[in-house]
Short mmCIF file of C-alpha atoms in Angstrom, two decimals:
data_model
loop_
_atom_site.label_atom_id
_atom_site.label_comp_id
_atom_site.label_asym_id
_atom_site.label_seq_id
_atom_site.Cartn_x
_atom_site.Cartn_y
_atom_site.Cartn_z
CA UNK M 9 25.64 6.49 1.33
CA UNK M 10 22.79 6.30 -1.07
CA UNK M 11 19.62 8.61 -1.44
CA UNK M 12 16.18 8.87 -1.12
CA UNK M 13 13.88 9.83 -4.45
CA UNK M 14 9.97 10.52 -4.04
CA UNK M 15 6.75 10.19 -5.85
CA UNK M 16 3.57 11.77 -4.58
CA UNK M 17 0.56 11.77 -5.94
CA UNK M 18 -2.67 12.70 -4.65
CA UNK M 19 -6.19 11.04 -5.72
CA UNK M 20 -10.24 11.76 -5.12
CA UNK M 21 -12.66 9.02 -3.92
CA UNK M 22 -16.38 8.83 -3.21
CA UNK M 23 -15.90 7.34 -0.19
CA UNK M 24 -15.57 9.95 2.90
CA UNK M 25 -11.99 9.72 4.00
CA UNK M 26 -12.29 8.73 7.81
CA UNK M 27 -14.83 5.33 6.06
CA UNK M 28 -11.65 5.13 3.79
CA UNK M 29 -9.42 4.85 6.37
CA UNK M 30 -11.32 2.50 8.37
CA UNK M 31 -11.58 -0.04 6.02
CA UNK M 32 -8.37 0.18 3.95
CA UNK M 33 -6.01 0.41 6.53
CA UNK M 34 -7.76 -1.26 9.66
CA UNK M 35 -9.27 -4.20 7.63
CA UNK M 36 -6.73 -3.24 4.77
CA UNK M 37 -5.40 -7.46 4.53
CA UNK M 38 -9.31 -8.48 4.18
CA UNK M 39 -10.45 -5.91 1.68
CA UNK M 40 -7.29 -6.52 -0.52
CA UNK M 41 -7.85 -9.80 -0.67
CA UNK M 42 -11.29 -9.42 -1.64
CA UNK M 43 -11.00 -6.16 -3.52
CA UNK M 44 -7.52 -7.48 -5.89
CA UNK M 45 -8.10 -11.27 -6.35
CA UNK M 46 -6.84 -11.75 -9.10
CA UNK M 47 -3.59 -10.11 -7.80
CA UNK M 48 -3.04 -11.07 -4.15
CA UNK M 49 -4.28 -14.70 -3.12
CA UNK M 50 -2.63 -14.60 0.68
CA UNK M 51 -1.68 -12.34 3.10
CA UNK M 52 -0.07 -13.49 6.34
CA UNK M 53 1.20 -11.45 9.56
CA UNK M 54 4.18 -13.01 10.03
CA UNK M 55 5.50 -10.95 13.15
CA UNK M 56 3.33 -8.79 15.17
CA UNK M 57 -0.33 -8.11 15.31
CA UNK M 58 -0.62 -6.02 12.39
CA UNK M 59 0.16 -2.94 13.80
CA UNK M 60 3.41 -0.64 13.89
CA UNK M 61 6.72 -3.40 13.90
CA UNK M 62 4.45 -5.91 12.61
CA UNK M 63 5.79 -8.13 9.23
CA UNK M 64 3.19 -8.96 6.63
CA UNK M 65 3.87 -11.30 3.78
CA UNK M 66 1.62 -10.97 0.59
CA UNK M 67 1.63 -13.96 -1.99
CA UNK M 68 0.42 -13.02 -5.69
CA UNK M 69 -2.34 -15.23 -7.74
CA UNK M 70 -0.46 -16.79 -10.22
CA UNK M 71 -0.32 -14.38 -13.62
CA UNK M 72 -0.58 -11.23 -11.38
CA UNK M 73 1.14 -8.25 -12.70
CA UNK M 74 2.07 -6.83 -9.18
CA UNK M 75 4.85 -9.08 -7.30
CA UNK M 76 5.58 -13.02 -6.70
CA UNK M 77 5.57 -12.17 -3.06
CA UNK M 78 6.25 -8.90 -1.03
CA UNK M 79 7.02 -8.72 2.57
CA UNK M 80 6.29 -5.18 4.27
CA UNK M 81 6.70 -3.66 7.25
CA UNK M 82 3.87 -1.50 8.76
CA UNK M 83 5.69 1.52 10.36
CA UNK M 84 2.49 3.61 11.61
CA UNK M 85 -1.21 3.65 11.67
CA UNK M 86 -2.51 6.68 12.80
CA UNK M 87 -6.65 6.79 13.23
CA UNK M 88 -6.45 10.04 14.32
CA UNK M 89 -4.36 11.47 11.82
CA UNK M 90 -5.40 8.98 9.36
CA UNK M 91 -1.87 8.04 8.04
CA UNK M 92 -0.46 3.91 7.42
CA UNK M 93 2.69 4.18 6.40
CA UNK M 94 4.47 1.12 5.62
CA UNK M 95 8.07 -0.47 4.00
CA UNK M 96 8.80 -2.70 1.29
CA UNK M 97 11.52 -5.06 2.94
CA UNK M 98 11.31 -8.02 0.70
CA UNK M 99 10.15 -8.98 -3.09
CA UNK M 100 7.94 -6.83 -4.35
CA UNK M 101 9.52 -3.91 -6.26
CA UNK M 102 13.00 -4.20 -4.86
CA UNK M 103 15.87 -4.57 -7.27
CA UNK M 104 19.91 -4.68 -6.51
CA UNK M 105 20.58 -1.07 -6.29
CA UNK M 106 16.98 -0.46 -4.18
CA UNK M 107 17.46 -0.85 -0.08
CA UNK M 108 13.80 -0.57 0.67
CA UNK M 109 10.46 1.48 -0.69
CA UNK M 110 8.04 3.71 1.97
CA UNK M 111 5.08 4.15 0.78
CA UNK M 112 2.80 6.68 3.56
CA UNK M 113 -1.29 6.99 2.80
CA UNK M 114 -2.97 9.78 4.54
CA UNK M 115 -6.53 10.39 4.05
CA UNK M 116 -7.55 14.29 4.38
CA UNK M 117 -10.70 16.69 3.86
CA UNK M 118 -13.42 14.90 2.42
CA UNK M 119 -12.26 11.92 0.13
CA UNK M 120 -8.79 12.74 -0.92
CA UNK M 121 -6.14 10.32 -0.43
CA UNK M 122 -2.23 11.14 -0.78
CA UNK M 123 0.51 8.73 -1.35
CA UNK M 124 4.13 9.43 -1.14
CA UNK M 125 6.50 6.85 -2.04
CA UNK M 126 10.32 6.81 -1.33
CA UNK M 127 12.83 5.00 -2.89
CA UNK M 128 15.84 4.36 -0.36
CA UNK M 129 18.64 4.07 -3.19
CA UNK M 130 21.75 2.28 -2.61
CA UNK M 131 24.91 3.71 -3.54
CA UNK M 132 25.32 3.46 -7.23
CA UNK M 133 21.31 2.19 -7.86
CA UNK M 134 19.03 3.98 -9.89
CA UNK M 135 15.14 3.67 -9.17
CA UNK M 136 14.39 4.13 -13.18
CA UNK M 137 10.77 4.40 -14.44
CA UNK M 138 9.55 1.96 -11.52
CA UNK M 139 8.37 5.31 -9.50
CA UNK M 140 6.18 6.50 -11.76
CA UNK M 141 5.31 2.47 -12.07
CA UNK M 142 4.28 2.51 -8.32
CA UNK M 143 2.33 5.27 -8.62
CA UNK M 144 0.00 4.24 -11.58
CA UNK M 145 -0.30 0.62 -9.94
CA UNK M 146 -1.67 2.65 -6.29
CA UNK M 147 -3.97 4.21 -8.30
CA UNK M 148 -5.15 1.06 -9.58
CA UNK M 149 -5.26 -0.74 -6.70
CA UNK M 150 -7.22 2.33 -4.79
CA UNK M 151 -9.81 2.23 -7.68
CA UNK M 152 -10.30 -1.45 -6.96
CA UNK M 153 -10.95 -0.66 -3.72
CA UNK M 154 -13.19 1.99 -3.93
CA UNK M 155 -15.39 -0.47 -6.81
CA UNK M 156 -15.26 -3.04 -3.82
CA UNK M 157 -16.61 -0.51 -1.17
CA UNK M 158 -19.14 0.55 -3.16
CA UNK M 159 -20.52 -2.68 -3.63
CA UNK M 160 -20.39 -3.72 -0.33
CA UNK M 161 -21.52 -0.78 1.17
CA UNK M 162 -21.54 -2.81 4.73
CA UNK M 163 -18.13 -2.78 4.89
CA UNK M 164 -17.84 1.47 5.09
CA UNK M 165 -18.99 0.79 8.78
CA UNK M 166 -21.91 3.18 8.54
#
């Protein structure tokens, strides 16, 4: 049996977390899209209708530093709660010795956003540096998203 290693990391926004929420995880596939594109150019439900169950697969713009293509699992969205957590099943960041990566968002207070990311380790794999990896590149791709949102304030759903 293998084990599980996690990163958190929490991180402040301007935008009010419930807004947040809204738009990142309930129109999450639009505003990547249009937040990251020259990182994601397609993002296709696959199984499901986005929600819990549901398969998504991402395909990256060509050069992109992120993945060739990732397909992920949504395991919960919670409005109430404010928590998506989905898994990594395919592509993406998964190596030999990795089974599958959850990463869980929950927005809370005001604007502040925490990430958790686990690393389901197979027996004998090793997760490396590419934790700490994850990490900086959700930080990078919730500053995009907060640049986007603030330019298109419309999309907050004031």
């Amino acid at each position: 049996m293998g084990k599980v290693v996690r990163y958190e990391e929490s991180f402040i926004t301007s935008i009010p977390s419930d807004k947040f929420f809204r738009a990142y995880v309930l129109d999450g596939d639009n505003l990547l899209l249009k937040s990251l594109p020259h990182e994601i150019s397609t993002i296709e439900i696959i199984r499901g209708d986005g929600g819990p169950g549901s398969i998504k697969l991402l395909t990256a713009t060509p050069g992109s530093k992120f993945f060739k293509t990732m397909k992920k699992r949504v395991e919960e969205v919670d409005g109430e709660k404010r928590v998506y957590r989905f898994s990594v099943i395919e592509g993406g960041d998964l190596e030999d010795g990795i089974e599958k990566i959850t990463n869980r968002l929950k927005m809370e207070g005001g604007s502040v956003v925490r990430a958790a990311t686990e690393y389901h380790i197979k027996e004998g794999g090793d997760v490396g540096d590419q934790g700490k990896k994850t990490v900086e590149r959700m930080k990078g791709i919730l500053k995009a998203v907060e640049k986007h949102l603030h330019a298109n304030p419309h999309l907050l759903y004031l």
